[in-house]
Short mmCIF file of C-alpha atoms (C1' of nucleotides) in Angstrom, two decimals:
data_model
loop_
_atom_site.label_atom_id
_atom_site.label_comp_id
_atom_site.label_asym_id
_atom_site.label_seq_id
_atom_site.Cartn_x
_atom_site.Cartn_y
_atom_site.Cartn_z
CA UNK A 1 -10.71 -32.42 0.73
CA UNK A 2 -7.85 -30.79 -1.04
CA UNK A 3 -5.82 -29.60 1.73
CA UNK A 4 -4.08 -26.26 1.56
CA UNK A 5 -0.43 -26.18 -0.49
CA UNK A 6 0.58 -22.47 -0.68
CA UNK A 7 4.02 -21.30 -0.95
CA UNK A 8 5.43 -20.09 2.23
CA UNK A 9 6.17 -16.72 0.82
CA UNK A 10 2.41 -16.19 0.06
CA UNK A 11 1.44 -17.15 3.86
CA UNK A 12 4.48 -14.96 5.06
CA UNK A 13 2.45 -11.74 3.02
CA UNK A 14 -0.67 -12.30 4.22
CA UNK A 15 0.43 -12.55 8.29
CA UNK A 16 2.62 -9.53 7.45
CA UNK A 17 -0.37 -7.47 6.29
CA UNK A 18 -2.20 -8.71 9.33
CA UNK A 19 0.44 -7.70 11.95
CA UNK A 20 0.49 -4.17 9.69
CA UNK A 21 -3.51 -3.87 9.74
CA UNK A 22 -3.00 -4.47 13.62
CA UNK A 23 -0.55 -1.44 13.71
CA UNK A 24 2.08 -3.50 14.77
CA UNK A 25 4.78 -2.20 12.46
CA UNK A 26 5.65 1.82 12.85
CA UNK A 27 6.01 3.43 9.40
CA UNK A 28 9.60 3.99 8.63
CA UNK A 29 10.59 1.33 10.67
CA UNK A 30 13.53 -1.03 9.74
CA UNK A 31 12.89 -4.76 9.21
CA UNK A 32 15.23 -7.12 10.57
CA UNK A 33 15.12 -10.30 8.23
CA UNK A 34 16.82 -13.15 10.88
CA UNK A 35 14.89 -11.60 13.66
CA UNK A 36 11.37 -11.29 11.54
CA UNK A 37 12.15 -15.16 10.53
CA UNK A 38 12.72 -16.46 14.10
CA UNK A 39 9.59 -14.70 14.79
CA UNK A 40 7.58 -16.17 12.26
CA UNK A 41 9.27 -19.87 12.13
CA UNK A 42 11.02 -19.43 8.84
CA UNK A 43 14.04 -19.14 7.36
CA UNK A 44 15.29 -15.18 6.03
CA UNK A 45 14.30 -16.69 2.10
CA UNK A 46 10.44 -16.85 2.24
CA UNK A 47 10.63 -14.24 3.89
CA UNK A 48 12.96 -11.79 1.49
CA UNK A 49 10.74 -13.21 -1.18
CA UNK A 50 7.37 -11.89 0.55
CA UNK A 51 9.36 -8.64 1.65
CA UNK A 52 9.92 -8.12 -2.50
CA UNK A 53 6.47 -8.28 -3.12
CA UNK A 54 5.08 -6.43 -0.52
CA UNK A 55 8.11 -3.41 -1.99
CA UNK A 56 6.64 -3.74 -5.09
CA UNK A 57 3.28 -3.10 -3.76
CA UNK A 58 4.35 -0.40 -2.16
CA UNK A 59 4.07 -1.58 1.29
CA UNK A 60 8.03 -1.87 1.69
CA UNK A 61 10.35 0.20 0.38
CA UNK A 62 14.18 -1.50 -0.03
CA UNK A 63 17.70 0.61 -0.10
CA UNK A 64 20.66 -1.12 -1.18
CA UNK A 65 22.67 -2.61 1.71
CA UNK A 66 20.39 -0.93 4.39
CA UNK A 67 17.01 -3.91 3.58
CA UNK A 68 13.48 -3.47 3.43
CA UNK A 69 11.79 -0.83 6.30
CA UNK A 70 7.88 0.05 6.14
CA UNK A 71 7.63 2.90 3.50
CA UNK A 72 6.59 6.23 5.63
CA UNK A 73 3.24 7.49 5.29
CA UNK A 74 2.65 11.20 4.16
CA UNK A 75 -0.40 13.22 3.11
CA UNK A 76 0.95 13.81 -0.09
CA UNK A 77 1.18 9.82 -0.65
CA UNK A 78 -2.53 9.39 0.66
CA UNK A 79 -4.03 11.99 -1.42
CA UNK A 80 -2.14 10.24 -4.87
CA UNK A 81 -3.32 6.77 -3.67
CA UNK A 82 -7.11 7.93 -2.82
CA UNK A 83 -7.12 9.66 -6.86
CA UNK A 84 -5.49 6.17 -8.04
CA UNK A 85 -7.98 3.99 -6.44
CA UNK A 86 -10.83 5.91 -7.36
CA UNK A 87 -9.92 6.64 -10.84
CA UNK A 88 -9.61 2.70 -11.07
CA UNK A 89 -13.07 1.43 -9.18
CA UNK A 90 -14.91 4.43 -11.31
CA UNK A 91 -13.24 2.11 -14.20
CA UNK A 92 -14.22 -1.15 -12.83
CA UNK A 93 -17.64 0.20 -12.11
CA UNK A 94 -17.77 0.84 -15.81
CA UNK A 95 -16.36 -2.74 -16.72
CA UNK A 96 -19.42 -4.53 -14.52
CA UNK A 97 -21.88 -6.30 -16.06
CA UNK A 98 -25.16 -4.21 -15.57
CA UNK A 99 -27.11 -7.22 -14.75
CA UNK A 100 -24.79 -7.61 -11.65
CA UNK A 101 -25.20 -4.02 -10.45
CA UNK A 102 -28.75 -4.21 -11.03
CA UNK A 103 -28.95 -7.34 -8.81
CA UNK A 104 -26.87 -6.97 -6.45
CA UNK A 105 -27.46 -2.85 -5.97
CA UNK A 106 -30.42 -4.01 -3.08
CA UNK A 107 -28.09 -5.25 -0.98
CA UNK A 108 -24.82 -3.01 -1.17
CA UNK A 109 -27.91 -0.16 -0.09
CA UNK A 110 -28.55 -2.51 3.15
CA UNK A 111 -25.36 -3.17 4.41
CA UNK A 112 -25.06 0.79 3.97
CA UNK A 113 -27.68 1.32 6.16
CA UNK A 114 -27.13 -1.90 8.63
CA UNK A 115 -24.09 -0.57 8.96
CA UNK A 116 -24.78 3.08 9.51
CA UNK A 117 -26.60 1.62 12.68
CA UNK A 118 -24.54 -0.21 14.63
CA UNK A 119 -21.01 1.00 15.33
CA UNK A 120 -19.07 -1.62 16.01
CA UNK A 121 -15.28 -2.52 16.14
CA UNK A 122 -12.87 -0.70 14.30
CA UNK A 123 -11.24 -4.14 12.78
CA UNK A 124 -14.96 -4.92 11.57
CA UNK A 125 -15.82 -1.34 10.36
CA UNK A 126 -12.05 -1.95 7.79
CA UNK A 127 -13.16 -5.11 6.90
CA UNK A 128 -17.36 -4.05 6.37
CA UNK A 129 -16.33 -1.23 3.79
CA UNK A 130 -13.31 -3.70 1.96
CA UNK A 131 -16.39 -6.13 1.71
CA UNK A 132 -18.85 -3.47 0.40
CA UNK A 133 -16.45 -2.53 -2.18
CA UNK A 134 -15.60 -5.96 -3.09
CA UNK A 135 -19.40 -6.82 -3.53
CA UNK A 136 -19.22 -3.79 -5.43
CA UNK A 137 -16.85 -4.57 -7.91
CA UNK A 138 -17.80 -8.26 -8.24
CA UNK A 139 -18.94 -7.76 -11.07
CA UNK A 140 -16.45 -6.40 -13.29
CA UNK A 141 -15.70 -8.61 -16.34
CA UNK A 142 -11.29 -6.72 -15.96
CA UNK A 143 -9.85 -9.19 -14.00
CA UNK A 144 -6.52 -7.70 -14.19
CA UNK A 145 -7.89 -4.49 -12.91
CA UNK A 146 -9.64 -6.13 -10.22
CA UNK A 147 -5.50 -7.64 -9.08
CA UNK A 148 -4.29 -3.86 -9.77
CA UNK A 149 -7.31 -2.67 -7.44
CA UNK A 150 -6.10 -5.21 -5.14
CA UNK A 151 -2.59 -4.44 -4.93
CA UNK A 152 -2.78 -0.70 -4.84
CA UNK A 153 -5.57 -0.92 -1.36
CA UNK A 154 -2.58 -3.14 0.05
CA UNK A 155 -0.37 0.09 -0.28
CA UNK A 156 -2.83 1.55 1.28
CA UNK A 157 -3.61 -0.59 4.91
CA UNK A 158 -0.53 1.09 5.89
CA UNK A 159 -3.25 4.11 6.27
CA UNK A 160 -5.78 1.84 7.79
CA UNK A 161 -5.40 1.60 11.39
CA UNK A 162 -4.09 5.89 11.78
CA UNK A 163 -7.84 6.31 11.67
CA UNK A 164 -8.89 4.13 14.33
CA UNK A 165 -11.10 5.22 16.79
CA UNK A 166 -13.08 8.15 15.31
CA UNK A 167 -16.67 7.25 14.45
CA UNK A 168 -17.97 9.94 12.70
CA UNK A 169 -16.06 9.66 9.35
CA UNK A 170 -17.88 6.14 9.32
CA UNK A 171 -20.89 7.43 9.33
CA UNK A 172 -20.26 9.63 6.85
CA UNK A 173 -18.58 7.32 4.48
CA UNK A 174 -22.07 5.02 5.12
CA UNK A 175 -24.11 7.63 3.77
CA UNK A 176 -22.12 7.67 0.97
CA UNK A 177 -22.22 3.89 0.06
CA UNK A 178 -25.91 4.53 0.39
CA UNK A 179 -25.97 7.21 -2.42
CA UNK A 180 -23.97 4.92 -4.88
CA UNK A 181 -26.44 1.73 -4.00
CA UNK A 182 -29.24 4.45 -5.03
CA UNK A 183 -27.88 5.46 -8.11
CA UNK A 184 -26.69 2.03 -8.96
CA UNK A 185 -30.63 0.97 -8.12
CA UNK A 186 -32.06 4.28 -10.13
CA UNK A 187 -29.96 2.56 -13.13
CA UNK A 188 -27.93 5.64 -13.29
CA UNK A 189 -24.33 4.92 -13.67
CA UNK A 190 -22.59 7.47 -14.54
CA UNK A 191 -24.38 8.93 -11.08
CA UNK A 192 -22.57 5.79 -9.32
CA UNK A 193 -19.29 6.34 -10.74
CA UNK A 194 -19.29 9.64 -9.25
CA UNK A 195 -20.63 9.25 -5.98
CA UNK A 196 -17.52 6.75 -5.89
CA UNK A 197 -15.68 8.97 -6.84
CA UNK A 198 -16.80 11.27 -4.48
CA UNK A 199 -16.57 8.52 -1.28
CA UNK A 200 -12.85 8.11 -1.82
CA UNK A 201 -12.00 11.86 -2.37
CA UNK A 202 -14.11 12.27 0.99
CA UNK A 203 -12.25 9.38 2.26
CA UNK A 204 -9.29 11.36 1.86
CA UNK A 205 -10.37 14.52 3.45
CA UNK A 206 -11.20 12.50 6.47
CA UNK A 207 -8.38 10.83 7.21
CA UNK A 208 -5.62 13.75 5.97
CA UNK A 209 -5.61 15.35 9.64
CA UNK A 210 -4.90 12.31 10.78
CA UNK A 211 -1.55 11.50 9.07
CA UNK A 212 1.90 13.22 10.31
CA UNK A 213 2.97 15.50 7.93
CA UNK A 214 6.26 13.91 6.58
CA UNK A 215 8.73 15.22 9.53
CA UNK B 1 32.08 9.18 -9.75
CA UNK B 2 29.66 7.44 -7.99
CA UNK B 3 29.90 3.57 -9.41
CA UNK B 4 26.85 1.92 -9.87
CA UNK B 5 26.02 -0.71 -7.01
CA UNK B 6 22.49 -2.18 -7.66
CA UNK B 7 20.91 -4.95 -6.29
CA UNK B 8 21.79 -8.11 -8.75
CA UNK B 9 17.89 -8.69 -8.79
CA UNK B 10 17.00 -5.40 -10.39
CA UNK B 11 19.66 -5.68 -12.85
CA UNK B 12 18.52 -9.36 -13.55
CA UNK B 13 14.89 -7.89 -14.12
CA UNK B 14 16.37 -5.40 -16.88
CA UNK B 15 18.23 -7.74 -18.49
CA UNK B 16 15.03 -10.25 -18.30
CA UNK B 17 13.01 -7.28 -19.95
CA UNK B 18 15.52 -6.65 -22.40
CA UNK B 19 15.38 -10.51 -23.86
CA UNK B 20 11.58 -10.04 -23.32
CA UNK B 21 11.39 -7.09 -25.56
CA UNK B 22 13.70 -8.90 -28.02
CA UNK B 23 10.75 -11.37 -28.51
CA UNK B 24 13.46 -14.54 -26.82
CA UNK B 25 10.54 -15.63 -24.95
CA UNK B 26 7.74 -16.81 -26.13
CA UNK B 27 4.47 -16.57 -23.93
CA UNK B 28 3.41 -19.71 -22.23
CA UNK B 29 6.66 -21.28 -21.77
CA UNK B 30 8.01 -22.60 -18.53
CA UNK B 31 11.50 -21.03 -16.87
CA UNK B 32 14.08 -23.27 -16.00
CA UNK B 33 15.76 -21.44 -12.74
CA UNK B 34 18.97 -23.32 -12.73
CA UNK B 35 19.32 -22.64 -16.79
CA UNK B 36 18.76 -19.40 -16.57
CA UNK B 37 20.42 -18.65 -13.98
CA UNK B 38 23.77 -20.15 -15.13
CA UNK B 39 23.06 -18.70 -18.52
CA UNK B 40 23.09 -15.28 -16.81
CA UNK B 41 26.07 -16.45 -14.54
CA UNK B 42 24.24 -15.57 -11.14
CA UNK B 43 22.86 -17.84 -8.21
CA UNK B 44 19.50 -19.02 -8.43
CA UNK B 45 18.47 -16.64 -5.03
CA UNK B 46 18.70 -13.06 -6.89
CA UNK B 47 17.00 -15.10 -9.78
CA UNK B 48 13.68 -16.16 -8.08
CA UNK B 49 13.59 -12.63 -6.50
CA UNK B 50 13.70 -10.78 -10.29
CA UNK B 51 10.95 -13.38 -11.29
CA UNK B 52 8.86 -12.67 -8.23
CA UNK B 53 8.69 -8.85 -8.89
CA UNK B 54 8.06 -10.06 -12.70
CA UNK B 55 5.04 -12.41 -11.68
CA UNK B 56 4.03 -9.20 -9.66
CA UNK B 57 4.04 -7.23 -12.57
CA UNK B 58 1.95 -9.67 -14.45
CA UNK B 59 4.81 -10.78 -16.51
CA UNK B 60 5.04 -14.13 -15.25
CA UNK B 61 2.81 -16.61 -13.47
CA UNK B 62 3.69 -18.96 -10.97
CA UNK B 63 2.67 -22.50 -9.54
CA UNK B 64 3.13 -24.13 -6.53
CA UNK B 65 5.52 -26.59 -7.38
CA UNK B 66 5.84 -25.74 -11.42
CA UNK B 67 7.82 -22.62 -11.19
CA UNK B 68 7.01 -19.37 -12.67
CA UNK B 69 6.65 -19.32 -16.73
CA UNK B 70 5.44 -16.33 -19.36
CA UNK B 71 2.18 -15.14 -18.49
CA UNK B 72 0.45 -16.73 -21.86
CA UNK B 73 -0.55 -13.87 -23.94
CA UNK B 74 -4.65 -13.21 -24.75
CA UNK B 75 -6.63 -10.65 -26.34
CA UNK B 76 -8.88 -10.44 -23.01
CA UNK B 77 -5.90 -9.38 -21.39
CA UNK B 78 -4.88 -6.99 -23.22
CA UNK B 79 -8.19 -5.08 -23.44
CA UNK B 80 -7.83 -5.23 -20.01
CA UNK B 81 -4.13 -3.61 -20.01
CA UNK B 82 -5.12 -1.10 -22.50
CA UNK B 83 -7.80 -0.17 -21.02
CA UNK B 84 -6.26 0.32 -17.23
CA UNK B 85 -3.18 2.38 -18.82
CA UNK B 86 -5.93 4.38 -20.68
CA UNK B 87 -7.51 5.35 -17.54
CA UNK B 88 -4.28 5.82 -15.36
CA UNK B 89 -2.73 8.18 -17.94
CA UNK B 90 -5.65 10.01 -18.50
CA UNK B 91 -5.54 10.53 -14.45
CA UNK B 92 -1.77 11.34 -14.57
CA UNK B 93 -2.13 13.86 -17.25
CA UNK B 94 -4.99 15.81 -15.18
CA UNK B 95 -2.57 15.79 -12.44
CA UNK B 96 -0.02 17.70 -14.37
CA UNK B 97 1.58 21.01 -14.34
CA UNK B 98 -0.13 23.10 -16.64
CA UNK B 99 2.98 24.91 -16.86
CA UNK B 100 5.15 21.76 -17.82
CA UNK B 101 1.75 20.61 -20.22
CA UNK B 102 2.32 24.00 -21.97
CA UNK B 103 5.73 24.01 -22.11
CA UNK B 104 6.19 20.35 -23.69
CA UNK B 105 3.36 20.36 -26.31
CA UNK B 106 5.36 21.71 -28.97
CA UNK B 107 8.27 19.27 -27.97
CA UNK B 108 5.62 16.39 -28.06
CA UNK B 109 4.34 17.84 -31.63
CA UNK B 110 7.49 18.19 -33.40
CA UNK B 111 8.45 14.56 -31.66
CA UNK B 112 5.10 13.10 -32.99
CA UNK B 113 6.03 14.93 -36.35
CA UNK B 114 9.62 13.65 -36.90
CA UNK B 115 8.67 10.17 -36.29
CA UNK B 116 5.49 9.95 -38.79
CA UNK B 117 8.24 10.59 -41.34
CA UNK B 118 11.09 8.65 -41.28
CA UNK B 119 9.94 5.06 -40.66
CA UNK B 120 12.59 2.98 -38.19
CA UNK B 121 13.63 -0.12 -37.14
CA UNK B 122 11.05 -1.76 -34.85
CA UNK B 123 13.07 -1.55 -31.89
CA UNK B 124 13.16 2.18 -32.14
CA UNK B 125 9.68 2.17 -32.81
CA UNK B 126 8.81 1.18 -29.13
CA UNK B 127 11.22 3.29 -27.55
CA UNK B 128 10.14 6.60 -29.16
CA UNK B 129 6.88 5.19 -28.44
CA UNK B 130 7.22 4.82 -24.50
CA UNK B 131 9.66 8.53 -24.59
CA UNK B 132 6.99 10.17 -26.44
CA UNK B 133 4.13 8.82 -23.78
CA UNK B 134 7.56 9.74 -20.82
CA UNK B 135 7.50 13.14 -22.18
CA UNK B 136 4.39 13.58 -21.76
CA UNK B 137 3.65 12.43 -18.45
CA UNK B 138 7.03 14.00 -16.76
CA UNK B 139 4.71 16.61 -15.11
CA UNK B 140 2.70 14.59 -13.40
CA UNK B 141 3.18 15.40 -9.70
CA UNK B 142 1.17 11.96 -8.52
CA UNK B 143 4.79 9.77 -8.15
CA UNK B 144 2.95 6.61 -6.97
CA UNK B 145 0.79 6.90 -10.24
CA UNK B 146 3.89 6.83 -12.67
CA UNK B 147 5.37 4.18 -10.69
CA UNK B 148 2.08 2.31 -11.20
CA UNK B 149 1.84 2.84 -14.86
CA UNK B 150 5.33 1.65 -15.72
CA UNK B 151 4.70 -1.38 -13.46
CA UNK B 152 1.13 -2.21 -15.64
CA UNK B 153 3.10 -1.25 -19.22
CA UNK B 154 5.87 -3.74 -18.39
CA UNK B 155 3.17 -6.45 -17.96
CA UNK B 156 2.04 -5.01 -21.78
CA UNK B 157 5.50 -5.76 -22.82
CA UNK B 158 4.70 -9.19 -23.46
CA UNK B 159 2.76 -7.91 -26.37
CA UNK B 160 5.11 -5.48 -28.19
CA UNK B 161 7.42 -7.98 -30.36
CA UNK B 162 4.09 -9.28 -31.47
CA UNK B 163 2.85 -6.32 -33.70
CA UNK B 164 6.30 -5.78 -35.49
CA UNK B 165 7.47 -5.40 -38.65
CA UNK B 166 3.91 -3.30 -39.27
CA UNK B 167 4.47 -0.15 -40.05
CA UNK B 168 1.09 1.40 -41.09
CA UNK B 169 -0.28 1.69 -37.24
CA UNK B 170 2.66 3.44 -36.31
CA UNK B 171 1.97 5.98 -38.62
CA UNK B 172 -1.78 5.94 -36.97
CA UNK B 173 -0.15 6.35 -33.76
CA UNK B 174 1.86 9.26 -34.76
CA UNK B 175 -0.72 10.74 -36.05
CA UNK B 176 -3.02 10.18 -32.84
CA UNK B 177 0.27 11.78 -30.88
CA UNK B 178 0.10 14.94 -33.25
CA UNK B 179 -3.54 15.47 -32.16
CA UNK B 180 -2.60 15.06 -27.93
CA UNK B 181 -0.19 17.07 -28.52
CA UNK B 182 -2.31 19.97 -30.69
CA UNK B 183 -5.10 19.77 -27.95
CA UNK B 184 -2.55 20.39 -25.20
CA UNK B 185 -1.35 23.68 -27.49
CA UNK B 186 -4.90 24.44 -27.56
CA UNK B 187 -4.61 24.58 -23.98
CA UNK B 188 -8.01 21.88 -24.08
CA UNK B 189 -6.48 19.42 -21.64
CA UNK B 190 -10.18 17.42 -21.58
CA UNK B 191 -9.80 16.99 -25.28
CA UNK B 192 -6.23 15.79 -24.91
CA UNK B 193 -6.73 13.46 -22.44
CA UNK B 194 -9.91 12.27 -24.38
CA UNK B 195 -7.44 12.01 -27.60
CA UNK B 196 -5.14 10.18 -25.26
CA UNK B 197 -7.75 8.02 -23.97
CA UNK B 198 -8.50 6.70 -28.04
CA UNK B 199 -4.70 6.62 -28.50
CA UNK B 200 -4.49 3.33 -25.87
CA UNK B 201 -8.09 2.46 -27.56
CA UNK B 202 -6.97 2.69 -31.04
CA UNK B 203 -3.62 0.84 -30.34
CA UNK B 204 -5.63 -1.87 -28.85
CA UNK B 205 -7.80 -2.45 -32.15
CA UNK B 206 -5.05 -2.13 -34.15
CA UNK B 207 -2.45 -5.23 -32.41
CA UNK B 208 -6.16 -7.24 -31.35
CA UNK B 209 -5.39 -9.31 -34.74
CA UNK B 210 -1.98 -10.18 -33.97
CA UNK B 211 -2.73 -11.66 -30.49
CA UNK B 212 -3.32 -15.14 -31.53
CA UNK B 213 -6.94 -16.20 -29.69
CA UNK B 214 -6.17 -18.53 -26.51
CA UNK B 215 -5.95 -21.86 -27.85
"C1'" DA C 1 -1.46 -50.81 -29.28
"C1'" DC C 2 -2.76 -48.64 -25.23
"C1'" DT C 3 -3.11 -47.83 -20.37
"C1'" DA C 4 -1.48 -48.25 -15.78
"C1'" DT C 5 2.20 -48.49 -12.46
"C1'" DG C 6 6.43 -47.49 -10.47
"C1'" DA C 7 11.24 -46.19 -10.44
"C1'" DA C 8 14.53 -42.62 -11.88
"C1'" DT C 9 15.26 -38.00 -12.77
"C1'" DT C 10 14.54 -33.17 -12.81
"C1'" DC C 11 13.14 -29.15 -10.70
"C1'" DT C 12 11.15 -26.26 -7.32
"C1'" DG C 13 10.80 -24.49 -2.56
"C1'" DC C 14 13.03 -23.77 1.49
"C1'" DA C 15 17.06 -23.82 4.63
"C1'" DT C 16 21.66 -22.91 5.53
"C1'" DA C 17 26.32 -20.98 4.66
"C1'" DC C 18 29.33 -17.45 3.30
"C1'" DA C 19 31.09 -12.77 1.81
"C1'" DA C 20 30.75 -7.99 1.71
"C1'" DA C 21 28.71 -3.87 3.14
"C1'" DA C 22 26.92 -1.10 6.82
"C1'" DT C 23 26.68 0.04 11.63
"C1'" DA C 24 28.36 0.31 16.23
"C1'" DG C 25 31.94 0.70 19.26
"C1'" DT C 26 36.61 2.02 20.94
"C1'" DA C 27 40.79 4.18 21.35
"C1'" DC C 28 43.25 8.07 20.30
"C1'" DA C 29 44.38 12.75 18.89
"C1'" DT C 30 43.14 17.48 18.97
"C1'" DA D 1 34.48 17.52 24.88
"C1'" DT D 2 34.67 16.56 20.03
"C1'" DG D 3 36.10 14.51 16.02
"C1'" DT D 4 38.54 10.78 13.62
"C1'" DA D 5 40.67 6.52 12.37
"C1'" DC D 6 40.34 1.86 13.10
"C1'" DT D 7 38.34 -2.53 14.69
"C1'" DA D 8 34.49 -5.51 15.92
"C1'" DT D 9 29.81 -6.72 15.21
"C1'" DT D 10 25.64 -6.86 12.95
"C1'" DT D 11 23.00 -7.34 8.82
"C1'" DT D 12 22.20 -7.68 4.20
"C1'" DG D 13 22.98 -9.85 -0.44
"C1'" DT D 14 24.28 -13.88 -2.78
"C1'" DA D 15 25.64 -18.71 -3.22
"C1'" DT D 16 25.11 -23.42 -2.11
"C1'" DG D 17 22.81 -27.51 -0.12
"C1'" DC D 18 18.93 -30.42 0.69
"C1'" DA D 19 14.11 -32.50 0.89
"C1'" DG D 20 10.10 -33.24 -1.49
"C1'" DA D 21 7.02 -32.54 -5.31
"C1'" DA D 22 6.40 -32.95 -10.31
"C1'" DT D 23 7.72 -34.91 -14.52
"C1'" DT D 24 9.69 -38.40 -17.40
"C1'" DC D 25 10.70 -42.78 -18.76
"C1'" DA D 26 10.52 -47.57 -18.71
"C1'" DT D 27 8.03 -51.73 -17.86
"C1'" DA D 28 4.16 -54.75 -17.14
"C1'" DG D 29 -0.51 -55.87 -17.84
"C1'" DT D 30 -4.77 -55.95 -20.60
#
DNA sequence: ACTATGAATTCTGCATACAAAATAGTACAT
DNA sequence: ATGTACTATTTTGTATGCAGAATTCATAGT
């Protein structure tokens, strides 16, 4: 078995956007690099170099002298990443292979509805809808869209977890993933693009009372 | 006055960009850290930290253990590029001030005018390029959407130094920029943004035969 | 001549060290 | 009590050092 060789700084991303999915880190709060490091069991250089990608993702934001701190959140920033993301999946959606949409449209309609059922954990209900998306998109041929797509959610996860708790939106957004599945299985994709559309302009509207306006 | 302090990674970025744009690196080839970073007369640490928000943009690739080198150039990929800008202008340019639309277009015509006539060097080419498509987009009131399109364009830098020295699909491109801008004086921003959308289209077409195919 | 093997070298990835800027703290003057 | 100048401390930004992986080169074997 090949065993797993992946730079530090990778590792030290991913466990960062873990802690932030699990709400650990406060948006606008400072990071301290030798504490962060002792934390983690590395030294401050991984580390910097995952803290620069996760700033140019968006995630971070850096000030000369002052270091990387989480970037605040703010309705205004939500709203622009909800029209970026769905301007770019509407793409993707139209860079699939139909014969992956047409086989795979069954299924992305009964996870909707499995998962309109049972309510279950808020980490789960995150990771369900990332998954139905994902499925979604698996077939589009743009793989560089697919990183873009990628890299723009991870600005968003510092979003995620401000929503916890409420399960009606979740219902709502199930219903939509049903409508796309049916357009995507009534061959109508144009239909699909929109209802997208629609889910993460929705998306939006649900979680904006949520977010502190920018204080 | 307030003297410029800026992180030495950003400033090694630019200058990285710079020699990019000059066509000193040619796609595919492996960076030597300690070369290049004498060569530039800094340490290797603000180095790696310029190349890791370059292999963020796309610019470069890295392997575990091989270093980063220039993302080899493809005509996959840059369907891909075109195709995402396409979309994320076209967004940006719906999320614009009408006001600011109305009050540019003539600036954007008479700019689009001026350059289909006097034909310049290749380096000025690009830059009135990129101002012209600036112009244009300075209304847009989504910030994290013009961050994200100059973050995908410098990943389409790679390409630039490849079409040069032709001048007939620059004078197809200003042509293409005479008709955005005539729609957007026509106050018919759906037929701008469609014009805008064949602009990145047409551009495509016209470098696809000067990408050489992936050998 | 060609391949395989192994030592020598180069280079990356990570850790540590140092310098300068920013922040916190303290004494002092008003 | 408040503000200010000055010092001490913390923290970032950059440079250097070091271990191990990858590459190169030479040598031996077929």
């Amino acid at each position: 078995m090949p065993i797993e060789r992946r730079p530090l700084r990778e590792q030290i991303r991913d466990e960062l956007m873990l802690r932030l999915d699990r709400g650990d880190f406060a948006a606008g709060t400072d990071i301290n690099e030798a504490a962060l490091a002792a934390e983690l069991g590395v030294s401050r250089t991984p580390l910097r170099e995952a803290l620069i990608t996760l700033a140019g993702e968006g995630v971070l934001e850096s000030n000369q002298g002052r270091g990387f701190r989480f970037a605040p959140v703010s309705r205004k920033e939500f709203r622009e990443l909800c029209a970026i993301v769905a301007a770019l999946e509407a793409l993707a959606l139209d860079s699939s292979e139909p014969a992956y949409l047409r086989r795979v449209a069954p299924d992305l309609l009964r996870l909707a509805q499995d998962f309109s059922d049972n309510i279950a954990e808020q980490q789960d209900i995150e990771r369900h809808d990332d998954e139905w998306h994902d499925l979604l998109l698996g077939g589009c041929r743009n793989e560089r869209l697919l990183d873009l797509i990628t890299s723009v959610k991870a600005g968003m996860r510092r979003y995620s977890h401000l929503v916890a708790g409420e399960s009606t939106p979740m219902e709502r957004a199930a219903e939509e993933h049903c409508r796309i599945a049916e357009r995507l299985i009534a061959r109508d994709l144009e239909g699909a693009a929109t209802a997208l559309r629609d889910n993460w302009v929705n998306g939006m509207e649900r979680m904006m009372s949520r977010i502190p306006e920018t204080s």
